[in-house]
Short mmCIF file of C-alpha atoms and ligand atoms in Angstrom, two decimals:
data_model
loop_
_atom_site.label_atom_id
_atom_site.label_comp_id
_atom_site.label_asym_id
_atom_site.label_seq_id
_atom_site.Cartn_x
_atom_site.Cartn_y
_atom_site.Cartn_z
CA MET A 1 0.00 0.00 0.00
CA ALA A 2 1.05 3.58 -0.61
CA TYR A 3 -0.39 6.07 1.84
CA PRO A 4 -0.56 9.78 0.96
CA VAL A 5 0.34 11.79 4.05
CA ALA A 6 -0.75 15.33 4.90
CA SER A 7 -2.99 15.79 1.88
CA ARG A 8 -3.87 19.35 0.92
CA ASN A 9 -6.10 19.88 -2.11
CA LYS A 10 -4.59 17.69 -4.83
CA HIS A 11 -1.15 17.54 -3.22
CA HIS A 12 0.30 15.46 -0.43
CA LEU A 13 3.50 16.07 1.46
CA HIS A 14 4.85 12.55 1.84
CA THR A 15 4.01 9.04 0.64
CA GLU A 16 4.45 6.20 3.09
CA ILE A 17 5.00 2.73 1.67
CA GLY A 18 3.83 0.05 4.07
CA THR A 19 1.85 -3.12 4.50
CA THR A 20 3.69 -4.83 1.67
CA LEU A 21 2.85 -8.43 2.41
CA THR A 22 4.34 -11.16 0.29
CA ARG A 23 3.87 -14.72 1.28
CA LEU A 24 6.08 -16.59 -1.18
CA ALA A 25 9.14 -17.32 0.91
CA GLY A 26 12.24 -17.84 -1.21
CA PHE A 27 10.99 -16.06 -4.35
CA LYS A 28 12.31 -12.57 -3.53
CA SER A 29 8.99 -11.09 -4.55
CA ALA A 30 8.99 -8.33 -1.92
CA GLN A 31 11.66 -6.26 -3.64
CA ILE A 32 9.77 -6.43 -6.93
CA ALA A 33 6.48 -5.46 -5.27
CA VAL A 34 7.98 -2.52 -3.38
CA ALA A 35 10.01 -1.32 -6.39
CA ALA A 36 6.86 -1.40 -8.54
CA ILE A 37 4.73 0.44 -5.97
CA ALA A 38 7.35 3.09 -5.19
CA LEU A 39 8.13 3.75 -8.86
CA LYS A 40 4.43 3.99 -9.69
CA GLU A 41 3.88 6.56 -6.94
CA TRP A 42 6.93 8.56 -8.01
CA TRP A 43 5.83 8.49 -11.64
CA ARG A 44 2.10 9.15 -11.34
CA ASN A 45 1.35 10.62 -7.93
CA PRO A 46 4.54 12.01 -6.40
CA PRO A 47 4.57 13.64 -2.97
CA ASP A 48 5.84 17.19 -2.57
CA ASP A 49 8.58 15.90 -0.28
CA MET A 50 9.49 12.27 0.47
CA ILE A 51 8.59 8.64 -0.25
CA VAL A 52 9.32 6.85 3.01
CA THR A 53 8.86 3.71 5.03
CA GLU A 54 8.98 3.19 8.80
CA ILE A 55 10.67 0.09 10.23
CA LEU A 56 11.08 -1.23 13.76
CA PRO A 57 14.78 -1.83 14.53
CA ALA A 58 14.15 -5.55 15.18
CA ASN A 59 12.33 -6.09 11.87
CA ASN A 60 15.28 -7.69 10.12
CA SER A 61 13.38 -8.86 7.05
CA SER A 62 12.13 -5.34 6.27
CA LEU A 63 15.55 -3.82 7.00
CA HIS A 64 17.09 -6.32 4.62
CA LEU A 65 14.48 -5.47 2.01
CA TYR A 66 14.45 -1.66 2.08
CA ARG A 67 18.02 -0.92 3.17
CA ASP A 68 20.03 -3.75 1.61
CA ALA A 69 18.04 -4.98 -1.40
CA LEU A 70 16.44 -1.69 -2.53
CA GLY A 71 19.08 0.74 -1.22
CA TRP A 72 16.71 3.16 0.52
CA GLU A 73 18.57 5.62 2.73
CA PRO A 74 17.98 6.24 6.43
CA VAL A 75 16.44 9.59 7.33
CA THR A 76 18.90 11.05 9.82
CA ASN A 77 17.63 14.60 10.23
CA PRO A 78 15.92 14.61 13.70
CA ALA A 79 13.48 17.36 12.73
CA LYS A 80 12.42 15.35 9.69
CA THR A 81 11.95 12.08 11.62
CA LYS A 82 9.91 13.98 14.20
CA GLU A 83 7.71 15.37 11.45
CA LEU A 84 7.31 11.91 9.86
CA HIS A 85 6.39 10.37 13.22
CA ARG A 86 3.78 13.04 13.81
CA LEU A 87 2.22 13.02 10.36
CA CYS A 88 2.42 9.33 9.43
CA ASN A 89 1.35 7.96 12.79
CA GLU A 90 -1.59 10.27 13.35
CA TYR A 91 -4.20 7.55 12.90
CA ILE A 92 -2.42 4.40 14.11
CA ASP A 93 -3.42 2.45 17.21
CA PRO A 94 -2.42 4.40 20.35
CA ALA A 95 -0.52 1.30 21.53
CA ASP A 96 1.74 1.57 18.49
CA LYS A 97 2.45 5.25 18.89
CA GLY A 98 5.76 6.47 20.27
CA ARG A 99 7.80 3.37 19.43
CA ALA A 100 11.37 3.91 18.32
CA THR A 101 11.50 3.29 14.59
CA ILE A 102 13.84 3.92 11.69
CA TRP A 103 12.69 5.88 8.67
CA PHE A 104 14.04 5.12 5.23
CA CYS A 105 13.65 7.37 2.22
CA CYS A 106 13.35 6.47 -1.45
CA ASN A 107 15.62 9.21 -2.76
CA LYS A 108 15.93 9.89 -6.47
CA SER A 109 19.32 8.22 -6.35
CA VAL A 110 17.71 4.81 -5.67
CA LEU A 111 15.16 4.99 -8.50
CA PRO A 112 17.61 3.53 -11.09
CA LYS A 113 18.30 0.52 -8.88
CA MET A 114 14.60 -0.18 -8.50
CA ALA A 115 14.09 0.16 -12.26
CA GLN A 116 16.87 -2.39 -12.76
CA ILE A 117 15.17 -4.79 -10.33
CA LEU A 118 12.01 -4.64 -12.45
CA LEU A 119 13.97 -5.06 -15.70
CA ASP A 120 15.78 -8.07 -14.25
CA TYR A 121 12.44 -9.56 -13.34
CA GLN A 122 11.06 -8.91 -16.84
CA ASP A 123 14.10 -10.63 -18.33
CA LYS A 124 13.56 -13.67 -16.11
CA GLY A 125 9.87 -13.73 -16.98
CA ALA A 126 8.77 -15.30 -13.70
CA LEU A 127 9.52 -15.45 -10.01
CA LYS A 128 11.87 -18.36 -9.43
CA ASN A 129 13.06 -19.98 -6.23
CA LYS A 130 16.19 -22.04 -5.71
CA ALA A 131 14.31 -25.28 -6.43
CA GLY A 132 13.42 -23.96 -9.89
CA THR A 133 9.72 -23.45 -9.25
CA ALA A 134 8.45 -20.58 -11.40
CA ILE A 135 5.50 -18.29 -10.70
CA PRO A 136 4.51 -15.71 -13.32
CA LEU A 137 3.86 -12.20 -12.06
CA ASP A 138 2.13 -9.71 -14.34
CA LEU A 139 3.75 -6.26 -14.20
CA GLY A 140 1.79 -5.05 -17.24
CA ALA A 141 0.08 -2.38 -15.13
CA LEU A 142 3.36 -0.45 -15.13
CA ASP A 143 3.26 -0.31 -18.90
CA THR A 144 -0.33 0.89 -18.73
CA ILE A 145 0.63 3.91 -16.61
CA GLY A 146 3.50 4.78 -18.94
CA LEU A 147 6.40 3.14 -17.13
CA THR A 148 7.27 1.25 -20.27
CA ARG A 149 10.32 -0.94 -20.74
CA PRO A 150 12.21 1.74 -22.75
CA ARG A 151 11.60 4.26 -19.96
CA LEU A 152 12.63 1.81 -17.24
CA GLU A 153 15.80 1.14 -19.22
CA LYS A 154 16.57 4.86 -19.37
CA LEU A 155 15.78 5.26 -15.68
CA ALA A 156 18.10 2.38 -14.87
CA THR A 157 20.96 4.28 -16.50
CA GLY A 158 20.47 7.09 -13.98
CA ILE A 159 18.18 9.44 -15.90
CA THR A 160 15.50 10.52 -13.41
CA ASP A 161 14.26 13.62 -15.21
CA LYS A 162 10.66 12.84 -16.19
CA ASN A 163 10.71 14.94 -19.35
CA ARG A 164 13.70 13.03 -20.62
CA LEU A 165 12.05 9.75 -19.72
CA LEU A 166 8.85 10.81 -21.47
CA SER A 167 10.85 11.32 -24.64
CA ALA A 168 11.71 7.61 -24.63
CA SER A 169 9.42 5.69 -26.96
CA ILE A 170 6.21 4.61 -25.31
CA SER A 171 5.95 1.14 -26.68
CA GLN A 172 8.36 -1.73 -26.68
CA PRO A 173 10.03 -2.79 -29.89
CA PRO A 174 8.44 -5.91 -31.36
CA HIS A 175 10.07 -9.20 -30.48
CA PRO A 176 12.35 -10.42 -33.31
C1 LIG B 1 9.14 -10.30 4.97
C2 LIG B 1 9.38 -10.02 3.53
C3 LIG B 1 10.47 -8.98 3.38
C4 LIG B 1 9.81 -11.28 2.80
O1 LIG B 1 10.11 -10.96 1.44
P1 LIG B 1 10.33 -12.07 0.31
O2 LIG B 1 10.81 -11.37 -0.92
O3 LIG B 1 9.11 -12.91 0.18
O4 LIG B 1 11.46 -12.90 1.00
P2 LIG B 1 12.34 -14.12 0.55
O5 LIG B 1 11.98 -15.32 1.38
O6 LIG B 1 12.33 -14.37 -0.92
O7 LIG B 1 13.78 -13.59 1.00
C5 LIG B 1 14.33 -12.44 0.40
C6 LIG B 1 15.54 -12.04 1.20
O8 LIG B 1 15.11 -11.61 2.51
C7 LIG B 1 15.81 -12.37 3.50
N1 LIG B 1 14.92 -12.57 4.65
C8 LIG B 1 13.69 -13.14 4.63
N2 LIG B 1 13.20 -13.17 5.89
C9 LIG B 1 14.15 -12.61 6.68
C10 LIG B 1 14.26 -12.37 8.09
N3 LIG B 1 13.27 -12.69 8.93
N4 LIG B 1 15.37 -11.77 8.55
C11 LIG B 1 16.39 -11.43 7.73
N5 LIG B 1 16.36 -11.64 6.39
C12 LIG B 1 15.24 -12.23 5.89
C13 LIG B 1 16.16 -13.68 2.82
O9 LIG B 1 17.27 -14.32 3.45
C14 LIG B 1 16.53 -13.19 1.42
O10 LIG B 1 17.84 -12.64 1.45
P3 LIG B 1 18.78 -12.64 0.13
O11 LIG B 1 18.06 -11.81 -0.92
O12 LIG B 1 20.03 -11.97 0.60
O13 LIG B 1 18.94 -14.05 -0.28
C15 LIG B 1 8.06 -9.55 2.92
O14 LIG B 1 7.02 -10.29 3.45
C16 LIG B 1 7.70 -8.10 3.05
O15 LIG B 1 7.04 -7.67 2.20
N6 LIG B 1 8.08 -7.30 4.05
C17 LIG B 1 7.92 -5.85 4.06
C18 LIG B 1 6.61 -5.41 4.64
C19 LIG B 1 6.57 -3.91 4.61
O16 LIG B 1 6.77 -3.29 3.59
N7 LIG B 1 6.33 -3.33 5.75
C20 LIG B 1 6.40 -1.91 5.87
C21 LIG B 1 7.72 -1.49 6.46
S1 LIG B 1 8.08 -2.37 7.96
#
């Protein structure tokens, strides 16, 4: 899920990515799901400020996912983490409020890596575990919103300017 935070008119200040539940142990599907969601939000419905996620320090699987696999960067500015705590946790259960958490930000610098994760998946054509079991996952919705393969390829090279990405051809070249 992607949650718009502090919405004002048609704008929102931050986007919090959370509640990404994948239940296919061993298929590394979480990084594909989060990369697809985060890139979609950045492309179609970007916040005025940050795309973030909040992780408890003992949540090793999520730390591994966001920090190590996706390369999201910790938010270290105390004023910013205070703001995120206040805005993002406004409506959560009182019992969950006030816990020490770590915030990670999807900076522009990590967009290329996430694009590459999606390209790698497209090249493989299916989720695969070590035993060789394959599960197809349809990422065609990205194409539908304009995050086409040519644009993902450009993004993966480090071009994050949307106008330059828009100039990449919309459709994929036909298969030979
Ligand atoms: C838990 C979760 C990350 C598992 O993802 P997955 O892709 O199905 O996991 P896999 O079993 O394929 O393992 C992927 C990697 O995570 C590692 N991992 C899985 N569970 C782990 C755990 N409990 N602790 C540490 N590492 C773990 C695996 O060892 C593997 O590492 P590798 O890539 O270096 O080989 C997934 O359910 C998830 O979506 N979590 C995030 C939820 C979220 O977004 N919450 C909001 C922020 S807290």
